[in-house]
Protein backbone atom coordinates (compact mmCIF):
# COMPACT_ATOMS: atom_id res chain seq x y z
CA UNK A 1 -6.88 15.90 -36.00
CA UNK A 2 -9.89 14.35 -34.33
CA UNK A 3 -8.29 10.92 -34.16
CA UNK A 4 -5.10 12.36 -32.73
CA UNK A 5 -6.69 14.10 -29.70
CA UNK A 6 -8.63 12.32 -26.97
CA UNK A 7 -11.22 14.48 -25.29
CA UNK A 8 -12.63 13.95 -21.87
CA UNK A 9 -15.70 15.52 -20.19
CA UNK A 10 -15.36 13.96 -16.75
CA UNK A 11 -12.51 13.20 -14.37
CA UNK A 12 -13.13 9.47 -13.89
CA UNK A 13 -13.05 8.77 -17.62
CA UNK A 14 -9.79 10.75 -17.94
CA UNK A 15 -8.25 8.97 -14.88
CA UNK A 16 -9.31 5.54 -16.18
CA UNK A 17 -7.58 6.27 -19.55
CA UNK A 18 -4.56 8.01 -17.99
CA UNK A 19 -3.95 4.98 -15.72
CA UNK A 20 -5.05 2.30 -18.27
CA UNK A 21 -1.70 0.50 -18.11
CA UNK A 22 -1.83 0.21 -14.33
CA UNK A 23 -5.43 -0.94 -14.32
CA UNK A 24 -4.62 -3.51 -16.99
CA UNK A 25 -1.35 -4.67 -15.33
CA UNK A 26 -3.16 -5.25 -12.02
CA UNK A 27 -6.42 -6.29 -13.58
CA UNK A 28 -8.33 -3.87 -11.31
CA UNK A 29 -11.04 -1.27 -11.65
CA UNK A 30 -10.32 2.43 -11.16
CA UNK A 31 -12.03 2.29 -7.78
CA UNK A 32 -10.00 -0.75 -6.67
CA UNK A 33 -6.76 0.88 -7.88
CA UNK A 34 -7.56 3.94 -5.82
CA UNK A 35 -8.23 1.85 -2.67
CA UNK A 36 -5.02 -0.07 -3.11
CA UNK A 37 -2.94 3.09 -3.71
CA UNK A 38 -1.85 2.09 -7.12
CA UNK A 39 -2.34 5.59 -8.69
CA UNK A 40 -0.71 8.93 -8.33
CA UNK A 41 -4.11 10.60 -7.92
CA UNK A 42 -2.58 13.95 -6.93
CA UNK A 43 -0.71 14.39 -10.22
CA UNK A 44 -3.72 13.03 -12.14
CA UNK A 45 -5.93 15.60 -10.43
CA UNK A 46 -3.44 18.40 -11.13
CA UNK A 47 -3.35 17.56 -14.83
CA UNK A 48 -7.14 17.44 -14.90
CA UNK A 49 -7.23 20.88 -13.21
CA UNK A 50 -4.75 22.26 -15.76
CA UNK A 51 -6.75 20.92 -18.67
CA UNK A 52 -9.79 22.82 -17.28
CA UNK A 53 -7.86 26.09 -17.33
CA UNK A 54 -6.52 25.86 -20.92
CA UNK A 55 -7.88 28.02 -23.72
CA UNK A 56 -10.08 26.54 -26.40
CA UNK A 57 -7.88 24.74 -28.87
CA UNK A 58 -5.03 24.32 -26.44
CA UNK A 59 -4.11 20.75 -25.47
CA UNK A 60 -1.70 18.60 -23.43
CA UNK A 61 0.76 16.33 -25.25
CA UNK A 62 3.33 13.85 -24.02
CA UNK A 63 6.39 12.88 -26.00
CA UNK A 64 9.04 10.26 -25.62
CA UNK A 65 12.12 11.53 -23.75
CA UNK A 66 14.42 11.36 -26.78
CA UNK A 67 12.09 13.53 -28.83
CA UNK A 68 11.59 16.02 -26.06
CA UNK A 69 15.38 16.35 -25.64
CA UNK A 70 15.77 16.89 -29.36
CA UNK A 71 12.97 19.50 -29.64
CA UNK A 72 13.69 21.40 -26.43
CA UNK A 73 17.39 21.51 -27.25
CA UNK A 74 18.45 20.66 -23.68
CA UNK A 75 20.83 18.02 -22.55
CA UNK A 76 19.45 18.38 -19.00
CA UNK A 77 18.54 15.09 -17.34
CA UNK A 78 15.10 16.50 -16.35
CA UNK A 79 13.86 17.63 -19.71
CA UNK A 80 10.08 17.77 -19.64
CA UNK A 81 8.18 15.25 -21.78
CA UNK A 82 4.81 16.85 -21.15
CA UNK A 83 3.72 20.15 -22.80
CA UNK A 84 0.68 22.27 -23.46
CA UNK A 85 0.14 24.30 -26.61
CA UNK A 86 -1.70 24.67 -29.89
CA UNK A 87 -1.67 22.65 -33.12
CA UNK A 88 -1.23 25.34 -35.71
CA UNK A 89 -0.82 23.17 -38.79
CA UNK A 90 -1.21 19.50 -39.49
CA UNK A 91 -0.25 17.04 -42.18
CA UNK A 92 -1.11 13.35 -42.37
CA UNK A 93 2.12 12.48 -40.49
CA UNK A 94 2.95 15.47 -38.27
CA UNK A 95 1.68 18.46 -36.35
CA UNK A 96 3.20 21.92 -35.86
CA UNK A 97 2.93 22.52 -32.12
CA UNK A 98 2.99 26.23 -31.31
CA UNK A 99 3.09 28.38 -28.11
CA UNK A 100 4.14 25.44 -26.05
CA UNK A 101 5.18 25.36 -22.42
CA UNK A 102 6.20 22.63 -19.95
CA UNK A 103 3.11 21.20 -18.26
CA UNK A 104 4.56 20.23 -14.88
CA UNK A 105 4.98 23.73 -13.41
CA UNK A 106 1.55 24.68 -14.83
CA UNK A 107 -0.02 21.66 -13.27
CA UNK A 108 1.15 22.86 -9.79
CA UNK A 109 -0.07 26.31 -10.57
CA UNK A 110 -3.46 24.99 -11.70
CA UNK A 111 -3.81 23.17 -8.40
CA UNK A 112 -2.98 26.33 -6.46
CA UNK A 113 -5.59 28.25 -8.52
CA UNK A 114 -8.16 25.52 -7.76
CA UNK A 115 -7.38 25.69 -4.04
CA UNK A 116 -7.61 29.54 -4.07
CA UNK A 117 -10.88 29.52 -5.95
CA UNK A 118 -12.32 27.24 -3.20
CA UNK A 119 -10.91 29.49 -0.50
CA UNK A 120 -12.45 32.58 -2.12
CA UNK A 121 -15.79 30.85 -2.43
CA UNK A 122 -15.66 29.76 1.22
CA UNK A 123 -14.78 33.12 2.75
CA UNK A 124 -17.09 35.94 3.40
CA UNK A 125 -16.90 38.82 0.86
CA UNK A 126 -15.37 42.09 2.01
CA UNK A 127 -13.18 40.50 4.61
CA UNK A 128 -9.37 40.95 4.57
CA UNK A 129 -8.88 37.20 4.00
CA UNK A 130 -11.21 37.18 1.04
CA UNK A 131 -9.47 40.21 -0.53
CA UNK A 132 -6.00 38.71 -0.03
CA UNK A 133 -7.20 35.38 -1.53
CA UNK A 134 -8.71 37.20 -4.55
CA UNK A 135 -5.45 39.11 -5.08
CA UNK A 136 -3.39 35.88 -4.89
CA UNK A 137 -5.79 34.23 -7.30
CA UNK A 138 -5.45 37.08 -9.83
CA UNK A 139 -1.64 36.81 -9.52
CA UNK A 140 -1.75 33.06 -10.09
CA UNK A 141 -3.96 33.52 -13.19
CA UNK A 142 -1.41 35.96 -14.47
CA UNK A 143 1.43 33.47 -13.97
CA UNK A 144 -0.65 30.88 -15.81
CA UNK A 145 -1.02 33.15 -18.83
CA UNK A 146 2.69 34.35 -18.79
CA UNK A 147 4.62 31.21 -19.66
CA UNK A 148 7.71 32.95 -21.14
CA UNK A 149 10.21 31.56 -18.60
CA UNK A 150 9.11 27.92 -18.92
CA UNK A 151 10.83 25.32 -21.10
CA UNK A 152 9.12 24.99 -24.50
CA UNK A 153 9.39 22.97 -27.60
CA UNK A 154 10.88 24.57 -30.65
CA UNK A 155 8.23 25.43 -33.16
CA UNK A 156 8.99 22.42 -35.25
CA UNK A 157 6.98 19.62 -36.70
CA UNK A 158 6.29 16.67 -34.36
CA UNK A 159 5.70 13.24 -35.89
CA UNK A 160 2.21 12.08 -34.90
CA UNK A 161 3.56 8.52 -34.60
CA UNK A 162 5.75 9.64 -31.70
CA UNK A 163 3.08 11.31 -29.64
CA UNK A 164 2.34 9.26 -26.60
CA UNK A 165 -0.74 11.28 -25.66
CA UNK A 166 -2.69 14.23 -26.90
CA UNK A 167 -5.54 15.29 -24.58
CA UNK A 168 -8.12 18.07 -24.27
CA UNK A 169 -10.81 18.53 -21.67
CA UNK A 170 -14.23 19.40 -22.98
CA UNK A 171 -17.03 20.71 -20.83
């Protein structure tokens, strides 16, 4: 499993790898790509924030669209190809991905949590604003842990050869 999952400890290393195709295509550094507006830094940051909120052992995977459609069981044009979940079993050729959920709505939620945490830290304790922000933060954490209404992969084996990306954040 160690070869399957790429682990990142810092944002720039993650962003460099996440955008490696763009950096190669334009033959630029990460900093130059940022300056030229070649990256979707907002979505990259949201994914990084989500990775920081995942439980130990939980990871982000990206699948080709055809496999996601097959495993989600949806014929919807907007089937998610990015999921978070756990590898519960593994063979040489495949993984059993469990407790999965679509990553996109969770990325947006992780960004809100990150913003609320900053807001709580920047407001004076015992003020109404601080209390409201703390309450909203608890509610958002609850939404992050309750993923029942999100699209998920069926608990079936996924071929390792078809995984585009498998990423974890380490601290």
